[in-house]
PDB file of C-alpha atoms in Angstrom:
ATOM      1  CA  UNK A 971       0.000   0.000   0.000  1.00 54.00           C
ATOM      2  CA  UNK A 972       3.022   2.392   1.039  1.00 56.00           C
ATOM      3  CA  UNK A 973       4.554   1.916  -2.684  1.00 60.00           C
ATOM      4  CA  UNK A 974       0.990   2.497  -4.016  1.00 58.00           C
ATOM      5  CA  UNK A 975       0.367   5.868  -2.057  1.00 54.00           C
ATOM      6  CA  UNK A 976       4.166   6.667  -3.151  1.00 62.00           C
ATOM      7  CA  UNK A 977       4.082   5.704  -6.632  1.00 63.00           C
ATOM      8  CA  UNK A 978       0.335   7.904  -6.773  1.00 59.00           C
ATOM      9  CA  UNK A 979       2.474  11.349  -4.833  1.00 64.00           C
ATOM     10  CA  UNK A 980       4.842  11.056  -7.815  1.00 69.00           C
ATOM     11  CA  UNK A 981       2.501  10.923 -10.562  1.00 67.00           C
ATOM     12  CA  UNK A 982       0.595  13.658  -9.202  1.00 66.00           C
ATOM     13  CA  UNK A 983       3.832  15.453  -8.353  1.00 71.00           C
ATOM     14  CA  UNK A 984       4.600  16.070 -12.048  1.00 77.00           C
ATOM     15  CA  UNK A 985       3.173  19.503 -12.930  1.00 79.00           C
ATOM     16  CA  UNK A 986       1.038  18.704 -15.929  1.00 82.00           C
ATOM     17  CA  UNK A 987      -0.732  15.673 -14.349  1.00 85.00           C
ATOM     18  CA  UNK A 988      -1.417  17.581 -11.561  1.00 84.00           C
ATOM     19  CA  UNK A 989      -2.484  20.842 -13.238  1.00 88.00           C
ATOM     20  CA  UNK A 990      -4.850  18.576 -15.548  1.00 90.00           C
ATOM     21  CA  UNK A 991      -6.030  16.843 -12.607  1.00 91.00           C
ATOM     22  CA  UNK A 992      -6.793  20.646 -10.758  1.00 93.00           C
ATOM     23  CA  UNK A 993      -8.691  22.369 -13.849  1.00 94.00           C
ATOM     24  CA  UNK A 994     -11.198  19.248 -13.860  1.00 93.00           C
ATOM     25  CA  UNK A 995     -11.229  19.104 -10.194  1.00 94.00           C
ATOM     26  CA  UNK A 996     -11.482  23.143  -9.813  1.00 95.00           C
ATOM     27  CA  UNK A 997     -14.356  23.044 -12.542  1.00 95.00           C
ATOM     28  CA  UNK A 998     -16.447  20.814 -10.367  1.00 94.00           C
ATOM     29  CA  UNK A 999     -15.763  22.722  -7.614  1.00 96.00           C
ATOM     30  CA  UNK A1000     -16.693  26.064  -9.077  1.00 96.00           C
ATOM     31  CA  UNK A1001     -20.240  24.803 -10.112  1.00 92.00           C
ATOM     32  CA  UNK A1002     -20.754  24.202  -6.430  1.00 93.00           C
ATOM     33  CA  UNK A1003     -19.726  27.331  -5.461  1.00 96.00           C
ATOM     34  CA  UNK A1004     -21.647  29.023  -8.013  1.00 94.00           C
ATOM     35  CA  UNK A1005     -24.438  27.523  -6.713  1.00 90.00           C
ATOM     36  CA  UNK A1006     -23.597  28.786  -3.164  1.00 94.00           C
ATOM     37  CA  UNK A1007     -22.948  32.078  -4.448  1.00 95.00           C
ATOM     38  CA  UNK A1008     -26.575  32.686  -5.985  1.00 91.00           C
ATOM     39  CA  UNK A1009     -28.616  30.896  -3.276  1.00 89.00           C
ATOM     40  CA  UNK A1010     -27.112  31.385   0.012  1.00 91.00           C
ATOM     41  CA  UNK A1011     -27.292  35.263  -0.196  1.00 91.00           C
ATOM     42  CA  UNK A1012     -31.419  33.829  -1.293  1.00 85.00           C
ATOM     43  CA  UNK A1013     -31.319  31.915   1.692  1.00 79.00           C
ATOM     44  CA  UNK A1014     -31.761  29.396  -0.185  1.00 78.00           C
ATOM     45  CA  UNK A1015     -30.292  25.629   0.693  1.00 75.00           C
ATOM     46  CA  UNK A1016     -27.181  25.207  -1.846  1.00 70.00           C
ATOM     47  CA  UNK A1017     -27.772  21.307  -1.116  1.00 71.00           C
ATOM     48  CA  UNK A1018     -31.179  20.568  -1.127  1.00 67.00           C
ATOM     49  CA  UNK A1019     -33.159  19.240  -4.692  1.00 63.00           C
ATOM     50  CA  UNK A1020     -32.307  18.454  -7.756  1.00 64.00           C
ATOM     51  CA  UNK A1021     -30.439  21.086 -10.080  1.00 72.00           C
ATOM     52  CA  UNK A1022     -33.211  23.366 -11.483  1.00 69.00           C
ATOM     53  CA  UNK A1023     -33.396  25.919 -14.542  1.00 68.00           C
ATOM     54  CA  UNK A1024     -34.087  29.263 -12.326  1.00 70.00           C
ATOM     55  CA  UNK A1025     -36.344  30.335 -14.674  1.00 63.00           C
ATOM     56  CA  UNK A1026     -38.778  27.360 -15.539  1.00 66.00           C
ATOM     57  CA  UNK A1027     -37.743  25.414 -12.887  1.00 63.00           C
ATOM     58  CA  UNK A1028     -37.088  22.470 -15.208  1.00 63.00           C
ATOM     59  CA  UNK A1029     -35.020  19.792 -13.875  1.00 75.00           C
ATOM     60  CA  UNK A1030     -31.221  19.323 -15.164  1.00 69.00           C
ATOM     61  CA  UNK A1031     -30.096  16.193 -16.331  1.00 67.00           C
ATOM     62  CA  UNK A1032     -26.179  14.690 -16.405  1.00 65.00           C
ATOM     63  CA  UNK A1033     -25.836  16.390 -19.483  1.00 65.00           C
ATOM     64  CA  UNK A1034     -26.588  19.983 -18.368  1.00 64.00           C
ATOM     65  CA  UNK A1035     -24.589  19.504 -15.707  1.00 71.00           C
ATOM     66  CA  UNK A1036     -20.766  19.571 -16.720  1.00 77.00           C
ATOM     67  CA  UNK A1037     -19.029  22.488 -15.954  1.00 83.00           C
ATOM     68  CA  UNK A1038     -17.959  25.044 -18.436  1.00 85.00           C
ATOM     69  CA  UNK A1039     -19.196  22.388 -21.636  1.00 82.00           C
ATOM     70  CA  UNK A1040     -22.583  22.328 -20.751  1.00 77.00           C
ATOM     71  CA  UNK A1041     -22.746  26.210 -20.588  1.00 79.00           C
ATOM     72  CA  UNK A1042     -20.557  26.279 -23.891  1.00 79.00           C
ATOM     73  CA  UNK A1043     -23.007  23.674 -25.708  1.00 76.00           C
ATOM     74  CA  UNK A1044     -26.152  24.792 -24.569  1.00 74.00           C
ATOM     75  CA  UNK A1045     -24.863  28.738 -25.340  1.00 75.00           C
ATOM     76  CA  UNK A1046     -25.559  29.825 -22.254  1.00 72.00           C
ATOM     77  CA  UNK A1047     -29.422  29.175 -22.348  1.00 80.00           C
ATOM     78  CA  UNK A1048     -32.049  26.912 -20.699  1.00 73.00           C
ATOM     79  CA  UNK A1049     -32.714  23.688 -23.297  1.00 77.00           C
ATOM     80  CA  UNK A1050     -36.060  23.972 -21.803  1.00 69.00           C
ATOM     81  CA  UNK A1051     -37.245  27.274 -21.888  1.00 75.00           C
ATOM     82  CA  UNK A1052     -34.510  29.229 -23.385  1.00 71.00           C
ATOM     83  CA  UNK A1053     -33.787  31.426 -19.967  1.00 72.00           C
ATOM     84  CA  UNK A1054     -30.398  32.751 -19.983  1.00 83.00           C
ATOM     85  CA  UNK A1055     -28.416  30.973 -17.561  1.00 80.00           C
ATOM     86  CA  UNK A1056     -26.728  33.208 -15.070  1.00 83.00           C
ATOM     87  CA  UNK A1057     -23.218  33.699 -16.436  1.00 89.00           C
ATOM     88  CA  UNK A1058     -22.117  33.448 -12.777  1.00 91.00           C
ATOM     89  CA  UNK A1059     -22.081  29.900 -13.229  1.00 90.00           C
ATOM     90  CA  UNK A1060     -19.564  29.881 -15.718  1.00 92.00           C
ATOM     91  CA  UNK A1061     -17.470  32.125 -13.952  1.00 94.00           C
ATOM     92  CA  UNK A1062     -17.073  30.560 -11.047  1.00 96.00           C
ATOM     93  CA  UNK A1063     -16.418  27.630 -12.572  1.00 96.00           C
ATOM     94  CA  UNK A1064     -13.193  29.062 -15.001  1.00 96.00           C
ATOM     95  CA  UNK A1065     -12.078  30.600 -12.274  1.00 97.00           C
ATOM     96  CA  UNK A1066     -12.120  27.265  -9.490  1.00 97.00           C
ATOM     97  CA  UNK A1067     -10.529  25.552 -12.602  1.00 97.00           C
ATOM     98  CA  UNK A1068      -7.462  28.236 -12.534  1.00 97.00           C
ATOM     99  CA  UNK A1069      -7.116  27.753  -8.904  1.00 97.00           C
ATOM    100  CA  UNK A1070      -6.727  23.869  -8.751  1.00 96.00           C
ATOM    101  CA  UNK A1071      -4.879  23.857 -11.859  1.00 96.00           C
ATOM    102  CA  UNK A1072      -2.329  26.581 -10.448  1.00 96.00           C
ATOM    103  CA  UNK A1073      -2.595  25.270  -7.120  1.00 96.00           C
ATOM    104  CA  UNK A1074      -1.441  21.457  -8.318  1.00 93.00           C
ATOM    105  CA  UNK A1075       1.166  22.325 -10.759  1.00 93.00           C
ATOM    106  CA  UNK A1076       2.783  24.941  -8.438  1.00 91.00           C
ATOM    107  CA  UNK A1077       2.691  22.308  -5.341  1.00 90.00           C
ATOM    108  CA  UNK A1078       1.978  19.118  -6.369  1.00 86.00           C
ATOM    109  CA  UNK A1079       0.615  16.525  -3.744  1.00 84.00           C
ATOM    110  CA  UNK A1080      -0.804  17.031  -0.746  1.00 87.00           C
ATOM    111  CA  UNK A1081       0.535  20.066  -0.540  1.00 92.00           C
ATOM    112  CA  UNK A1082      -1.149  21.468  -3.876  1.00 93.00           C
ATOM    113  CA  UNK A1083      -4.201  20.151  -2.108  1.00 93.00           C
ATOM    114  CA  UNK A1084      -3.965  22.767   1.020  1.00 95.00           C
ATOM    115  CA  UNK A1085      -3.598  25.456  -1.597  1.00 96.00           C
ATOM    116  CA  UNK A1086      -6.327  24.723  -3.923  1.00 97.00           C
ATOM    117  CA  UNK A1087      -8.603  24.656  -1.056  1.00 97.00           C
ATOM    118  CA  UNK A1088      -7.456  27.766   0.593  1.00 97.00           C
ATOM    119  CA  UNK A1089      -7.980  29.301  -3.043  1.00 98.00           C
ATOM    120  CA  UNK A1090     -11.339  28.108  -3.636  1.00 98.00           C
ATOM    121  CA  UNK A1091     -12.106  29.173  -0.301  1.00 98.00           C
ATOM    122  CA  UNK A1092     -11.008  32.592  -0.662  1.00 98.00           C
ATOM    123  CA  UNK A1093     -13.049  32.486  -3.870  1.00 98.00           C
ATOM    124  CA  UNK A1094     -16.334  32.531  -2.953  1.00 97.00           C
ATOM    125  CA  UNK A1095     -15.563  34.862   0.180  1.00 97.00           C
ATOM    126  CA  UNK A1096     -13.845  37.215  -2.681  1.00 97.00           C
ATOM    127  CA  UNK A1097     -17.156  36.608  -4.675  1.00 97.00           C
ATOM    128  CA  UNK A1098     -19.642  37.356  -1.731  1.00 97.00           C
ATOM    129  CA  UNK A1099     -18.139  40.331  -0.621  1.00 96.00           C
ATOM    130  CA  UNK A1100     -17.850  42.182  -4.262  1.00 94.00           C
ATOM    131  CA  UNK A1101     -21.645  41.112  -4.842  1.00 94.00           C
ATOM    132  CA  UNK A1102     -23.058  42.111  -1.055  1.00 92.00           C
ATOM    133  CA  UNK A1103     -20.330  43.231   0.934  1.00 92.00           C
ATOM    134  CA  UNK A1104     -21.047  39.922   3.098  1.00 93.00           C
ATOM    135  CA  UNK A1105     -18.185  38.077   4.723  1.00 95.00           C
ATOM    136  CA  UNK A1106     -20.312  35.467   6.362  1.00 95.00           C
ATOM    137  CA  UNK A1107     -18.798  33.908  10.035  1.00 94.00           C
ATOM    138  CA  UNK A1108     -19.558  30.600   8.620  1.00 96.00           C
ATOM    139  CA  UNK A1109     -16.702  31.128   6.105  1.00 96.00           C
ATOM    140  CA  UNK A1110     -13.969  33.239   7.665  1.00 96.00           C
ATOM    141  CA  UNK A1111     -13.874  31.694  11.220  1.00 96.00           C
ATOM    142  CA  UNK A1112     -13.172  28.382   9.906  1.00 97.00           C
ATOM    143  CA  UNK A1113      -9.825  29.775   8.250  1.00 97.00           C
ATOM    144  CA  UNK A1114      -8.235  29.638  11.383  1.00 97.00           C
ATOM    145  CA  UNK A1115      -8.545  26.275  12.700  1.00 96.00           C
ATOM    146  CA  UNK A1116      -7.946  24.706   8.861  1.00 97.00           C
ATOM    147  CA  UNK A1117      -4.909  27.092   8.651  1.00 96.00           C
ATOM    148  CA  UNK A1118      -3.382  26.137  12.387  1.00 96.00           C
ATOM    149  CA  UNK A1119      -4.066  22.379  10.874  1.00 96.00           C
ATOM    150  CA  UNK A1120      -2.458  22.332   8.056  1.00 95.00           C
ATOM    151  CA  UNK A1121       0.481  24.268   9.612  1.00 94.00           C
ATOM    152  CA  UNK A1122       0.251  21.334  12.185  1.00 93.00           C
ATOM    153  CA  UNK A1123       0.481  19.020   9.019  1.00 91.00           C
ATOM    154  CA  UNK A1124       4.122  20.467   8.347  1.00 90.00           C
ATOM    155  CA  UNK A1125       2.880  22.825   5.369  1.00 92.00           C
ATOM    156  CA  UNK A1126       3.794  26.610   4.939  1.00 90.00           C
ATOM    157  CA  UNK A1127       4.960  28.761   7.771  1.00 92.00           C
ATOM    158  CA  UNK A1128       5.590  27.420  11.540  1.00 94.00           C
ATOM    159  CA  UNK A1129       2.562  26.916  13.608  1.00 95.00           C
ATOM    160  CA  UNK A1130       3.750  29.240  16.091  1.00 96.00           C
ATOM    161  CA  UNK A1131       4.274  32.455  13.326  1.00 96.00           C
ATOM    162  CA  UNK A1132       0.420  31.180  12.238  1.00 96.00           C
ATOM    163  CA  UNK A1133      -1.371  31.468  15.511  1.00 96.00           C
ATOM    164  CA  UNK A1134       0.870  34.805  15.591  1.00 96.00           C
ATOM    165  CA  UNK A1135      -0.621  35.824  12.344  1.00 96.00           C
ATOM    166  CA  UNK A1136      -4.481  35.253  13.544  1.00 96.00           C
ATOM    167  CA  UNK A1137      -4.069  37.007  16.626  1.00 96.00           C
ATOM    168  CA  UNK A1138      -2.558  39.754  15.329  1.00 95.00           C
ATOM    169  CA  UNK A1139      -4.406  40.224  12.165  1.00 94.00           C
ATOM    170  CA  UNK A1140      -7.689  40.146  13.494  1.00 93.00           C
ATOM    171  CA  UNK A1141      -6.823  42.577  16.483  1.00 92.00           C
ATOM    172  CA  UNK A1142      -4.510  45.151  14.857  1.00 91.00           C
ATOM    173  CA  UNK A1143      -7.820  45.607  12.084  1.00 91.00           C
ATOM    174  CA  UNK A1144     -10.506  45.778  14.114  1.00 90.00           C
ATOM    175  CA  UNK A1145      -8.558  48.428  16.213  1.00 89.00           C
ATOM    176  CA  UNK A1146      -7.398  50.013  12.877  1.00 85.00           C
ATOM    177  CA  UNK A1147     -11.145  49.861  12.305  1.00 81.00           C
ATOM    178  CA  UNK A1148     -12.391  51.316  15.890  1.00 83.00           C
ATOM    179  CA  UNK A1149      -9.739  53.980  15.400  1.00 82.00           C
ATOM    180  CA  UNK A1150     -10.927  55.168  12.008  1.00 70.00           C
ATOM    181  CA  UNK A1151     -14.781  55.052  13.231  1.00 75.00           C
ATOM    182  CA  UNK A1152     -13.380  57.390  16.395  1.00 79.00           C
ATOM    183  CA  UNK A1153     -11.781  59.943  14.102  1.00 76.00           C
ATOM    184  CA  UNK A1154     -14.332  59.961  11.462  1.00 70.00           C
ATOM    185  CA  UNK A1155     -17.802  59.226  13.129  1.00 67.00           C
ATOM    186  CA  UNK A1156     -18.682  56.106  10.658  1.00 67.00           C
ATOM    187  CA  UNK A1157     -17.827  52.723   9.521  1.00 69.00           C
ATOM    188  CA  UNK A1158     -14.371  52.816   7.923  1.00 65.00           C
ATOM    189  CA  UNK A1159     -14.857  48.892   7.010  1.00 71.00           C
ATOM    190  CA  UNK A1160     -16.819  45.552   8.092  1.00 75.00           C
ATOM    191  CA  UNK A1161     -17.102  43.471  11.012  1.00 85.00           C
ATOM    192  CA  UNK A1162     -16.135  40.403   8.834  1.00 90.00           C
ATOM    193  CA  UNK A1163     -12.764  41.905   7.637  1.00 93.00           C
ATOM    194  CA  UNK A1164     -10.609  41.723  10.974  1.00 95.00           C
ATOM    195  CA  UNK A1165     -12.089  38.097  10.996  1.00 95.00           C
ATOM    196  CA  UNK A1166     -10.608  37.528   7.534  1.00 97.00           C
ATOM    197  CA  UNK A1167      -7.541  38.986   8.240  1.00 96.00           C
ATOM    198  CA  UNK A1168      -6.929  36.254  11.289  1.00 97.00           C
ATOM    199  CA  UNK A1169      -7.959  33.649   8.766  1.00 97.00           C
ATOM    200  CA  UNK A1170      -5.429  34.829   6.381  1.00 98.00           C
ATOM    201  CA  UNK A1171      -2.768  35.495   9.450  1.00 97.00           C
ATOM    202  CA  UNK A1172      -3.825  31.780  10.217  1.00 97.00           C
ATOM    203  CA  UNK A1173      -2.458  30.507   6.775  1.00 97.00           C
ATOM    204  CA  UNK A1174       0.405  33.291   5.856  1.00 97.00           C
ATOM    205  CA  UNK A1175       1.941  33.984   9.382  1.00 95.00           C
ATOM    206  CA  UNK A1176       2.660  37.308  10.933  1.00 95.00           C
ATOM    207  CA  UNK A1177       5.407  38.130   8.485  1.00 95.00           C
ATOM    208  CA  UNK A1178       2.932  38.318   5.015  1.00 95.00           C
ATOM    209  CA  UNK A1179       0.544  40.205   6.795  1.00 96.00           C
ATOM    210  CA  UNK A1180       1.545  43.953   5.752  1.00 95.00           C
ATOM    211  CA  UNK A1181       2.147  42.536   2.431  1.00 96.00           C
ATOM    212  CA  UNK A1182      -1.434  40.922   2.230  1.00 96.00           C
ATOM    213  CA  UNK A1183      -2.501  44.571   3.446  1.00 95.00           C
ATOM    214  CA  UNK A1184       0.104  46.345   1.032  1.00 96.00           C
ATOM    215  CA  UNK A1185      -1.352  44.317  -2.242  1.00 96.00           C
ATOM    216  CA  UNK A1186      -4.373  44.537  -1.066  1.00 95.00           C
ATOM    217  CA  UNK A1187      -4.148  48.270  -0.896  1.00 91.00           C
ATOM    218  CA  UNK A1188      -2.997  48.163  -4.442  1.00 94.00           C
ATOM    219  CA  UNK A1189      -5.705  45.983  -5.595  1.00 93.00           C
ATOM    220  CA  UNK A1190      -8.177  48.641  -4.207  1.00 88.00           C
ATOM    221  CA  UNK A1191      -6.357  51.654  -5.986  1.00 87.00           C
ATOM    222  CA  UNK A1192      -6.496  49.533  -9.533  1.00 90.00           C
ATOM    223  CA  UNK A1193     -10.429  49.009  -9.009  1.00 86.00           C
ATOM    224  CA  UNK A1194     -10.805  52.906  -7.834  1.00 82.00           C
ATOM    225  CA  UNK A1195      -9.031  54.031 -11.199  1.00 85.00           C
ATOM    226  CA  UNK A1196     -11.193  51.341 -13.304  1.00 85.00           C
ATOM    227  CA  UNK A1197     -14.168  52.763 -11.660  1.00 81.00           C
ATOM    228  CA  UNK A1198     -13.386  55.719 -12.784  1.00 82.00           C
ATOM    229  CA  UNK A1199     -12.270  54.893 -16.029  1.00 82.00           C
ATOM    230  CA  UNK A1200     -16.250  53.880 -16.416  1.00 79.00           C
ATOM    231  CA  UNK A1201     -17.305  56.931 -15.486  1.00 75.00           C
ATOM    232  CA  UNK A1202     -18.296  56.038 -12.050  1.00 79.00           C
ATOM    233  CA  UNK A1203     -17.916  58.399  -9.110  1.00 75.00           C
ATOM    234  CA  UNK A1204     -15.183  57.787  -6.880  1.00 70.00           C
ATOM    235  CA  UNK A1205     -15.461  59.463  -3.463  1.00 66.00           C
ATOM    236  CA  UNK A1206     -14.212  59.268   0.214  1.00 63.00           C
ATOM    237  CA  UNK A1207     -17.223  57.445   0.800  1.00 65.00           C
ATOM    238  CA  UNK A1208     -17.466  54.872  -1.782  1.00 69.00           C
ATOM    239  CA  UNK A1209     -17.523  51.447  -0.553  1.00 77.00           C
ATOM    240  CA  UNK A1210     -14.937  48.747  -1.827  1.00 82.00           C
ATOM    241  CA  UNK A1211     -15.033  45.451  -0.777  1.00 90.00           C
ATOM    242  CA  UNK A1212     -12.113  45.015   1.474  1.00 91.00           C
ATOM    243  CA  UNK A1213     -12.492  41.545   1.962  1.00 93.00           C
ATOM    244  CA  UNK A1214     -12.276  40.579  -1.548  1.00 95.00           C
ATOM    245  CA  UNK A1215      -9.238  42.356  -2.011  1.00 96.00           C
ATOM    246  CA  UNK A1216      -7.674  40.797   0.957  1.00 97.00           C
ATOM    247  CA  UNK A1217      -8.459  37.177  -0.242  1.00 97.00           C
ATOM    248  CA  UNK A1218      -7.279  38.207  -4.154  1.00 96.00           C
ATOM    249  CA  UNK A1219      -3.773  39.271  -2.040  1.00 97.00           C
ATOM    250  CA  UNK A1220      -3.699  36.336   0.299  1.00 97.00           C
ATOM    251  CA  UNK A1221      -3.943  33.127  -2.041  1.00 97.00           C
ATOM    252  CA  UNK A1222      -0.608  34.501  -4.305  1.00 96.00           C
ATOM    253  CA  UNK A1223       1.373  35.081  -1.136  1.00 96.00           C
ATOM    254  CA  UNK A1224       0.348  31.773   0.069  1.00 96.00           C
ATOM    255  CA  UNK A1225       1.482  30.289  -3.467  1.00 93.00           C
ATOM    256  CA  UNK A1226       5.054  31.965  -2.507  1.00 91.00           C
ATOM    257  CA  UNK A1227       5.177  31.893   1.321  1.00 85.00           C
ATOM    258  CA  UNK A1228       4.226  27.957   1.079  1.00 81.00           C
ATOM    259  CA  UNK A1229       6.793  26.705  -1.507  1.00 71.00           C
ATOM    260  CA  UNK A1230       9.362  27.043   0.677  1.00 66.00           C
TER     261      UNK A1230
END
């Protein structure tokens, strides 16, 4: 069995296998988190039923239900009733299937395995927050125990740097935050952003955190510009979705920080 397990760690080790392996894997993934995406914020079970057109409420068969071909073939439309089917789906699902592929042929196995899921993760918290400013507890509290384990597991920074990193990540924001709110008189950012940042401190260690916060800050500055660039108005009170920015900073410095 030990030569079996061995012999399976070197063919996934090789990074075309393994980024193969993480675009099918990451394009299953994606459809789930699509789904996620559109109903939770519904309040809507993301498990319960069959797969259903959302306009006719027809019921999808094997066929409509491969991700990215069945969008492709079908042109983006219900075979039923001809609904357009919300491109979301499709998004989601390229972009899972960039994350496992990257995630596999960067790291391999099991490592590439912590990182795809940490990217997916980080996904739909990304996706959530640029749709309804949302970071739901149910997805960044859990970032700190699965970080602390896989640190535990011998991958990416030391355990103790980690714990560290969620400590002081989600206390230096939230006073960054309390401090702003004192000077100014409102809400400088969320309640679910200090909790992201100790997920991310959880995963990166104390040491990435400015940069997370640094790229981050450069992330925001790109989308102010492209805002603008659209013709939207760009104020000292527009809202940008901190939390997504965060999570588009943290998975590449994980892809570094963990490789070594």
């Amino acid at each position: 069995m030990a030569g079996i397990l061995d012999s399976l760690a070197t063919w996934l080790a090789d990074p075309w296998i393994g980024g193969a392996i993480g675009t099918v894997l990451g394009a299953m993934v994606g459809s789930f988190l699509a789904t996620i995406l559109i109903r939770w914020p519904q309040e809507r079970s993301a498990l319960g039923g069959r797969s259903a057109c959302d306009a006719c409420g027809a019921k999808l068969g094997a066929g409509d239900l491969v991700p990215v071909l069945s969008f492709l073939l079908a042109r983006g439309r219900c075979r039923a009733c001809g609904a357009r089917i919300d491109p979301r789906h499709l998004g989601m699902e390229l972009a899972a299937a960039m994350v496992g592929a990257v995630a596999l042929a960067a790291h391999g196995w099991p490592l590439g395995g912590a990182t795809a899921l940490l990217g997916w993760w980080l996904l739909l918290i990304a996706a959530l927050d640029v749709e309804h400013h949302w970071l739901p507890d149910a997805l960044t509290w859990p970032l700190i125990p699965l970080g602390l384990a896989v640190a535990w597991l011998g991958f990416g920074p030391p355990l103790v740097d980690r714990a560290i990193g969620a400590a002081a990540g989600g206390i230096g924001l939230w006073l960054i935050a309390a401090l702003y709110r004192l000077a100014r008189g409102r809400e400088g950012m969320g309640g679910g952003d200090p909790k992201l940042l100790a997920g991310i401190g959880a995963w990166l260690g104390w040491i990435q955190l400015p940069f997370v916060l640094l790229l981050a800050g450069v992330l925001g500055i790109a989308a102010a510009l492209l805002m603008r660039a659209r013709g939207r108005e760009v104020a000292a009170t527009t809202r940008l979705p901190l939390g997504a920015l965060m999570a588009l900073a943290a998975w590449p410095l994980w892809l570094a920080a963990a490789a070594h």
